[in-house]
CSV table of C-alpha atoms in Angstrom, one decimal:
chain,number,residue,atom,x,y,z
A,240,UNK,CA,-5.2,-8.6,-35.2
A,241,UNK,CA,-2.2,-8.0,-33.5
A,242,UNK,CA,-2.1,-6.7,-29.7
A,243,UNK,CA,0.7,-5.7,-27.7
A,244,UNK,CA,1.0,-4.9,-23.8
A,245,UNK,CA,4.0,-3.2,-23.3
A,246,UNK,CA,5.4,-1.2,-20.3
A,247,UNK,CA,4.9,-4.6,-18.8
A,248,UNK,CA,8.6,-4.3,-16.4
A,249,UNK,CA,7.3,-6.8,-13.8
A,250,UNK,CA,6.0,-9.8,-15.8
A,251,UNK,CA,2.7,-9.7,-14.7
A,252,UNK,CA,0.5,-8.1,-17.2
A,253,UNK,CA,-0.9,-11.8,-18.2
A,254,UNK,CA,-1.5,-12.5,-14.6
A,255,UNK,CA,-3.6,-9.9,-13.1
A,256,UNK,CA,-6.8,-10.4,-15.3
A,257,UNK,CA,-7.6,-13.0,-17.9
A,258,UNK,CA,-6.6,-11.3,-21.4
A,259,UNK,CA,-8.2,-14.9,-23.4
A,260,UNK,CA,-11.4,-12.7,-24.0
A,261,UNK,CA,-9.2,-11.3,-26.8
A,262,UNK,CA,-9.0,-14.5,-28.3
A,263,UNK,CA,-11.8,-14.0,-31.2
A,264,UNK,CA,-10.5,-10.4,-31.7
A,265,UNK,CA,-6.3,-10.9,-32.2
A,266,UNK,CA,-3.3,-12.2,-30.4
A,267,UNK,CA,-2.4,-11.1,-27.6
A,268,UNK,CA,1.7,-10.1,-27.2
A,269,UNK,CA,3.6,-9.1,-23.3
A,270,UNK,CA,6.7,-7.0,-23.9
A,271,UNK,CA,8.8,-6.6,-21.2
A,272,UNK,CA,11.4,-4.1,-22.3
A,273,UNK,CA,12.4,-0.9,-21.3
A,274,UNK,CA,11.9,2.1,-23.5
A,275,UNK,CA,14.6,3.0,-26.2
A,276,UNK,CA,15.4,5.1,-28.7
A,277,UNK,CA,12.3,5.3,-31.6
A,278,UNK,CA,14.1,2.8,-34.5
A,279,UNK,CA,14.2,0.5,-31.8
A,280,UNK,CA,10.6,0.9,-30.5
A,281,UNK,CA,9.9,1.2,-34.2
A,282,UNK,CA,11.2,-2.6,-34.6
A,283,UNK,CA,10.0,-4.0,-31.9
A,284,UNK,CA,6.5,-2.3,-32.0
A,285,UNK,CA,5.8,-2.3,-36.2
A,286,UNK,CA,3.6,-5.3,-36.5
A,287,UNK,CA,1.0,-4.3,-33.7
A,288,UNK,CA,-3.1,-2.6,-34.7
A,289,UNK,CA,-3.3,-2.0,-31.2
A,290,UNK,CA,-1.0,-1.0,-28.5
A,291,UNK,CA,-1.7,-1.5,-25.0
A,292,UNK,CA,1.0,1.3,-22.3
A,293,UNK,CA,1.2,2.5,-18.8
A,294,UNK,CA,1.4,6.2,-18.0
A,295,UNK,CA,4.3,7.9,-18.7
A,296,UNK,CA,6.9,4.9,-19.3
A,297,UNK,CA,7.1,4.7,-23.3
A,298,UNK,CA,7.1,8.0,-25.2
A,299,UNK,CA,4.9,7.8,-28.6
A,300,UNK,CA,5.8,11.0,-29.8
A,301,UNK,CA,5.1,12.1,-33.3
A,302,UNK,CA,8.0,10.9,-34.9
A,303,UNK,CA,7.3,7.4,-33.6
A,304,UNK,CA,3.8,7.2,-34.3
A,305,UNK,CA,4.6,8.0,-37.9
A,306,UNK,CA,7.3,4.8,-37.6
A,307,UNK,CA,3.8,3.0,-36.9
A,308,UNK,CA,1.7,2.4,-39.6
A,309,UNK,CA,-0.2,-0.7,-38.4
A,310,UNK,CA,-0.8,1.2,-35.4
A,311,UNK,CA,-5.0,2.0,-35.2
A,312,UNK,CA,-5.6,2.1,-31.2
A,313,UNK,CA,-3.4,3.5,-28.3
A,314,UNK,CA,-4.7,2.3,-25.2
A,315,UNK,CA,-3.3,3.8,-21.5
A,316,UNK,CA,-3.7,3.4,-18.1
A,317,UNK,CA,-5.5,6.5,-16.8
A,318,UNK,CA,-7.0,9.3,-18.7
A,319,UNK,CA,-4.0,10.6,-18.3
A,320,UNK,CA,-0.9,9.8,-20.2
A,321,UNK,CA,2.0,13.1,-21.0
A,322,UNK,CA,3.9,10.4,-23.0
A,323,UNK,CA,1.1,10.3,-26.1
A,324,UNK,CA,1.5,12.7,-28.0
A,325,UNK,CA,-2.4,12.8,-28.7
A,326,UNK,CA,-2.0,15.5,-31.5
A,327,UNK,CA,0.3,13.6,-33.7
A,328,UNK,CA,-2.3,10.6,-33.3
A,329,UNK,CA,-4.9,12.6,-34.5
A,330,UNK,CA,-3.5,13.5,-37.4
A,331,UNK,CA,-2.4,9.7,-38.3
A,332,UNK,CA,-6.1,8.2,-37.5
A,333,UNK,CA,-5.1,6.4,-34.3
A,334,UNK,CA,-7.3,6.6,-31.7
A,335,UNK,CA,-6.3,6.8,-27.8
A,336,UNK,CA,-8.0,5.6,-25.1
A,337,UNK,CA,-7.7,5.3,-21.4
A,338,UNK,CA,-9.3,3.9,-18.2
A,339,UNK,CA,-9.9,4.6,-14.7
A,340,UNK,CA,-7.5,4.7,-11.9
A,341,UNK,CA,-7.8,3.3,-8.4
A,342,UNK,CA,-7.3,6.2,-6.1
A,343,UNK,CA,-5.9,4.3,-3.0
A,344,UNK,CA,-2.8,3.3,-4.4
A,345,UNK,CA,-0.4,6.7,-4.7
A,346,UNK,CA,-1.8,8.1,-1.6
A,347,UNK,CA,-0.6,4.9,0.5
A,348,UNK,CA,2.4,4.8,-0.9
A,349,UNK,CA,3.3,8.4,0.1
A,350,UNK,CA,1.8,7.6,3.5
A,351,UNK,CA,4.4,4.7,3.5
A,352,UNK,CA,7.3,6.8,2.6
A,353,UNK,CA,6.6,9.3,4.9
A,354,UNK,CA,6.4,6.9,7.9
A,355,UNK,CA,9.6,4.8,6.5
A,356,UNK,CA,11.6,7.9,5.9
A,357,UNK,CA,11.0,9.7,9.5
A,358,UNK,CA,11.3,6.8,11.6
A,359,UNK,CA,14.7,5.9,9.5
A,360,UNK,CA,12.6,2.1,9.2
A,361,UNK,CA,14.7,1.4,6.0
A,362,UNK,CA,18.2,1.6,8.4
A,363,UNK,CA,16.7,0.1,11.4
A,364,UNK,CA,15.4,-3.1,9.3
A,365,UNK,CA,18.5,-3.3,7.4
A,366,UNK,CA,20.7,-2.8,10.5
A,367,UNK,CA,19.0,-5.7,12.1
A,368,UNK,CA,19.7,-8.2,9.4
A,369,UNK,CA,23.3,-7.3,10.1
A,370,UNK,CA,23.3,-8.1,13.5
A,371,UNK,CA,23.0,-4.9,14.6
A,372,UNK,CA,20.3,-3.6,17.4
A,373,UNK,CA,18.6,-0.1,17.7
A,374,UNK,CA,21.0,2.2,15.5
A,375,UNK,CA,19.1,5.6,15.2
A,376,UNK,CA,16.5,8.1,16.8
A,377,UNK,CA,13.3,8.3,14.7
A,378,UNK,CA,11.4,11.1,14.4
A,379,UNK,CA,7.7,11.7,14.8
A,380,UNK,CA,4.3,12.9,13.0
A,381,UNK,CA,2.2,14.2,15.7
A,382,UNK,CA,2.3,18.2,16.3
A,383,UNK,CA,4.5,18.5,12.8
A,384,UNK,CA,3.6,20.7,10.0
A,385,UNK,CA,2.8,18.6,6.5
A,386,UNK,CA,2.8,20.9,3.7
A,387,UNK,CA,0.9,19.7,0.8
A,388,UNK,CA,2.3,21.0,-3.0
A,389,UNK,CA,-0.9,20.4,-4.7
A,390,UNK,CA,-4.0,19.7,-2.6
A,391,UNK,CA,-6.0,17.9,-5.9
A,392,UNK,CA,-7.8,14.5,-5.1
A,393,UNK,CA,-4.4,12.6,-4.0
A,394,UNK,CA,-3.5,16.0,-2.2
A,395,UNK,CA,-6.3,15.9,0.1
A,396,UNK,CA,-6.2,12.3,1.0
A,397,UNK,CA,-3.1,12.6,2.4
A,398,UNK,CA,-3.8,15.7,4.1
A,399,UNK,CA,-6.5,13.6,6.2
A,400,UNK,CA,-4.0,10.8,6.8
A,401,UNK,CA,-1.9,13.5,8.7
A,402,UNK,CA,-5.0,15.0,10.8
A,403,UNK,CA,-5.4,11.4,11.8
A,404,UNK,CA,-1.8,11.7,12.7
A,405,UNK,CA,-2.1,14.8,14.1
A,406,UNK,CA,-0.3,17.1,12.3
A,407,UNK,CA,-0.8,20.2,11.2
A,408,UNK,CA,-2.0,20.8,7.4
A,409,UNK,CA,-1.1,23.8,5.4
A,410,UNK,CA,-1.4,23.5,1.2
A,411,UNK,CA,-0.6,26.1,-1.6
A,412,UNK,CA,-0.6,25.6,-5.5
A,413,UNK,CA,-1.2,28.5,-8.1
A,414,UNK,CA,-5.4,28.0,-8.1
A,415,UNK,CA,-5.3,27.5,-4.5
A,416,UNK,CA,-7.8,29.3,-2.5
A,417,UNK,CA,-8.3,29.8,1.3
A,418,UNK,CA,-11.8,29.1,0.6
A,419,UNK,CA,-10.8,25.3,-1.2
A,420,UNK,CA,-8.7,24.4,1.3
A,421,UNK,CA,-10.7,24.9,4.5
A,422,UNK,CA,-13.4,22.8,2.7
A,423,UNK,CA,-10.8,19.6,3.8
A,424,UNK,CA,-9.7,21.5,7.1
A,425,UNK,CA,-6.2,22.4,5.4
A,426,UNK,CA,-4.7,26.2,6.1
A,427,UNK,CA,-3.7,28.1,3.1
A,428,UNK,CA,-0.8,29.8,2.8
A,429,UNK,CA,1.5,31.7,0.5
A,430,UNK,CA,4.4,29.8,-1.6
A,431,UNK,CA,7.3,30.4,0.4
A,432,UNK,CA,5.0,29.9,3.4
A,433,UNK,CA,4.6,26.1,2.4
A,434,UNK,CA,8.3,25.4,2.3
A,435,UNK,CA,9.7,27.6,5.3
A,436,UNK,CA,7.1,25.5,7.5
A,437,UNK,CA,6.9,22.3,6.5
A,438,UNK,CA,8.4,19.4,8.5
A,439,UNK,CA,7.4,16.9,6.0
A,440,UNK,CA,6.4,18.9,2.5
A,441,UNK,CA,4.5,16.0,-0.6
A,442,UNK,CA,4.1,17.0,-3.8
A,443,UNK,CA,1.0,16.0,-5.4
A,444,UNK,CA,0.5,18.3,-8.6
A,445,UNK,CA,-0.1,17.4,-12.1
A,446,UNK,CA,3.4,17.4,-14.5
A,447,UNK,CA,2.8,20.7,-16.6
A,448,UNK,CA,5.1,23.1,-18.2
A,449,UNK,CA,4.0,25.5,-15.1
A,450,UNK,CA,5.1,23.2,-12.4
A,451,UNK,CA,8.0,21.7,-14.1
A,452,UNK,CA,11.4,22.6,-12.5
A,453,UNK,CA,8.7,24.5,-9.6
A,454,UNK,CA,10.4,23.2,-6.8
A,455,UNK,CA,13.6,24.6,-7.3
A,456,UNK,CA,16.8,25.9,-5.4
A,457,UNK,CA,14.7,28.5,-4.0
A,458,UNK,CA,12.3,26.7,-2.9
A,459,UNK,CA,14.9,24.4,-1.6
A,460,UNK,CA,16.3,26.8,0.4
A,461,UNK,CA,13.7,27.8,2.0
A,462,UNK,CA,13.3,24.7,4.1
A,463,UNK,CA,14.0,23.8,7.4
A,464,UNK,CA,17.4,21.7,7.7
A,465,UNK,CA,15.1,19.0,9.4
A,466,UNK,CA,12.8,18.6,7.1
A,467,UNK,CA,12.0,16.0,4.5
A,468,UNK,CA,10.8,16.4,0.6
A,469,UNK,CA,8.2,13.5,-0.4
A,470,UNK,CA,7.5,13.5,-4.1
A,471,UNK,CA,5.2,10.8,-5.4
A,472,UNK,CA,4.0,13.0,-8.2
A,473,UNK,CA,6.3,13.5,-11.2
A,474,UNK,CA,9.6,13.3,-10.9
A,475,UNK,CA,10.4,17.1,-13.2
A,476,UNK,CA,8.5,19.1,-10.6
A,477,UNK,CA,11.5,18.8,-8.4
A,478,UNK,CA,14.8,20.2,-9.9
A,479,UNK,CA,16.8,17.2,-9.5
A,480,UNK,CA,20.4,19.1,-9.7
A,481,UNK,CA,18.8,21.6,-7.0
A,482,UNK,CA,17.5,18.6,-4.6
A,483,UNK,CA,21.0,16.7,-4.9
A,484,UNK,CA,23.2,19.7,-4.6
A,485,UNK,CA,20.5,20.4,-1.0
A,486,UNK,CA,20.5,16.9,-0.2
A,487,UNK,CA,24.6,16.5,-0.5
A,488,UNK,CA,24.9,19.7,1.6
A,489,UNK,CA,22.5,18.2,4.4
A,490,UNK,CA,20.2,21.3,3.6
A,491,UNK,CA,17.6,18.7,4.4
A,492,UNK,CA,17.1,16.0,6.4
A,493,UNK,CA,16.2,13.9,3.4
A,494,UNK,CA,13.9,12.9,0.8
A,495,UNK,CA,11.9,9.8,-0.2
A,496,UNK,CA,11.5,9.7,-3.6
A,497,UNK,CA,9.0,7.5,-6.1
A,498,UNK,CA,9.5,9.0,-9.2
A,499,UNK,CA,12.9,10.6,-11.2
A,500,UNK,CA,13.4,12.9,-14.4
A,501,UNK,CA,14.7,10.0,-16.2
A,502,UNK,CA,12.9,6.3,-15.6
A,503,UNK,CA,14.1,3.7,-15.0
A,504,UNK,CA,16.8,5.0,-12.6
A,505,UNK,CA,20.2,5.4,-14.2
A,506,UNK,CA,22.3,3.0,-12.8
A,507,UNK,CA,25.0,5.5,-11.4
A,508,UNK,CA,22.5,8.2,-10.2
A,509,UNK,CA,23.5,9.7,-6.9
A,510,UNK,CA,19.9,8.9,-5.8
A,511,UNK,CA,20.8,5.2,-5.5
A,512,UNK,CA,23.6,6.4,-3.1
A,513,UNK,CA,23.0,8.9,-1.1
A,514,UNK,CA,22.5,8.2,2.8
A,515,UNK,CA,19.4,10.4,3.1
A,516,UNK,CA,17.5,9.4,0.1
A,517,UNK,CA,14.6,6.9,0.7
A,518,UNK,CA,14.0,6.2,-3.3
A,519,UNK,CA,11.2,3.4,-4.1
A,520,UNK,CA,11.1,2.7,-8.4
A,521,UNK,CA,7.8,4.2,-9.4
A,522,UNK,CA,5.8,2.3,-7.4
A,523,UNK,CA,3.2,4.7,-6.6
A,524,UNK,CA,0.6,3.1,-9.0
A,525,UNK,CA,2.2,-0.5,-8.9
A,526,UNK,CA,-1.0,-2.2,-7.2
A,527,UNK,CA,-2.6,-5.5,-7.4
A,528,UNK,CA,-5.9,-3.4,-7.6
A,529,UNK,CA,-4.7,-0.4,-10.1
A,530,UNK,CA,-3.1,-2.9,-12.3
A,531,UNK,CA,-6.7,-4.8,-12.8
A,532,UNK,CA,-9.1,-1.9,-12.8
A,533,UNK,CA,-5.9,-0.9,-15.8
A,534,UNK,CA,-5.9,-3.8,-17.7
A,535,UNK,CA,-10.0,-5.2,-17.3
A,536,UNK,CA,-10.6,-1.7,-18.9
A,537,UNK,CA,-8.2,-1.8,-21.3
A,538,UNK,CA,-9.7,-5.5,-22.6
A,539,UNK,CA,-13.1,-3.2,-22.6
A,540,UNK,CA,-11.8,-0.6,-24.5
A,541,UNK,CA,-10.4,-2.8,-26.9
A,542,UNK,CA,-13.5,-4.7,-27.4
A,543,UNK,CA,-15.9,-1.7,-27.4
A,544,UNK,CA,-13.5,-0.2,-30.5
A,545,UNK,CA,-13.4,-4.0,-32.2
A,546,UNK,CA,-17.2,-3.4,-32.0
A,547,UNK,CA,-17.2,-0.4,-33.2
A,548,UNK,CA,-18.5,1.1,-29.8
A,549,UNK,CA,-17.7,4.2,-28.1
A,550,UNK,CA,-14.6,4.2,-26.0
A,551,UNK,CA,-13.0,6.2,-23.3
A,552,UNK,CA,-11.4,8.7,-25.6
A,553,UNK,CA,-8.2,10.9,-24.1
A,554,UNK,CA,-8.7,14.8,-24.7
């Protein structure tokens, strides 16, 4: 049998876990390539029963899963994967399967833009290697307002991070309630609320075709000059032509940015550029401990179904 791990942009797929307990089921393949267009995938991809991906890097939409007739088992990181087009592999027999996620890693990371981004760190550090000594005024956490977009299970982590801190929480999303968020000591308020008060406003919400595009000019506008946007979640909540037009204006004070409408990065995007823009490449999940709860469960997975034993099935 034939097993590919693609999505694999760092080279370390066949390091973080031993993947030789495939050995008596198939051979084992590491792809390293960025996505392309679906006759490329097609070619590169054709020979493989079972396909190992992360979330939301290659597309297998219906078009290329009909490209792949070999194709039997779709396995992703997560039990959550908008990429799979889970429909389309229903209808051609292939089954998709997921895996835990270690929790830790995407709230950290936001923790660590935050803190890079309002003490200007980034500058400072790369001011020093230059020779250069003390070049800015950092800002500060305690007594700020962070607004949480999204106050799910990543959400609410980093709303405690900023009590420690102590700032001031407030949250909305559209099933919100004043009674859920006082459960985690976080103030409701309305939409427009959120954004006029925030010093330091996160997203954390789940990429849908109600949230896409929801943080818009609007919303935008609605902010504070010195405040910063933090979006860890997906990069089409935020309109991107909105938050450049903002962040060229200095309608903001900046914003530190893990994920994009288009990954990886084009080359020439303004986000690479701009002086306030703090922009990390999809790192949010990138962990020494995500990436082996990912992959040990997708060697499970992969046994279980060799076996002919229930997996985790996506939904």
């Amino acid at each position: 049998m034939q097993i590919a791990v693609i999505d694999d942009w760092q080279d370390v797929a066949r390091d973080v876990v031993d993947w030789s307990v495939l050995d008596s089921i198939g051979q084992v393949s590491f792809i390293h390539d960025y996505p392309a267009d679906n006759e490329t995938l097609a070619e590169r991809l054709g020979a493989f029963e079972v396909i190992c991906v992360m979330r939301e890097r290659t597309r297998f939409d219906e078009d290329l899963l009909r490209r792949l007739p070999a194709l039997k088992l779709l396995v992703t990181g997560g039990m959550r994967n908008a990429a799979l087009d889970l429909k389309a592999a229903a209808a051609r027999g292939i089954q998709v399967c997921g895996t835990d996620s270690y929790k830790h890693a995407a709230p950290e990371l936001t923790w660590a833009l935050i803190m890079a981004a309002t003490r200007n760190l980034v500058a400072e550090a790369n001011a020093l290697r230059a020779g250069f000594w003390q070049q800015g005024l950092g800002g500060d956490l305690q007594g700020k307002t962070l607004a949480i977009l999204g106050l799910g299970s990543i959400g609410q982590r980093v709303a405690r991070f900023g009590q420690v801190f102590g700032m001031r929480v407030i949250a909305w999303s559209e099933n919100l309630t004043t009674e859920r968020a006082a459960e985690v000591d976080v103030t409701y308020v309305s939409k427009q609320e959120l954004f006029e008060q925030a010093d330091v406003l996160s997203v954390h919400l789940v990429l849908s075709e109600r949230s896409r595009g929801l943080v818009d000019a609007q919303a935008l506008d609605w902010m504070k000059p010195t405040a910063w946007l933090i979006n860890t979640a997906r990069g089409p909540i935020v309109d991107e032509s909105a938050l450049i037009k903002a962040l060229q204006k200095q309608r903001l004070a900046g914003a530190a940015l893990d994920v994009f409408e288009h990954e990886p990065l084009p080359r020439h995007h303004p986000f690479r550029t701009l002086d306030n823009v703090l922009a990390t490449p999809h790192v949010g999940y990138v962990s020494r401990q995500n990436y082996q709860l990912f992959f040990s469960q997708m060697i499970e997975d992969i046994q279980a179904w060799a076996a002919g034993q229930p997996i985790r099935i996506l939904n």
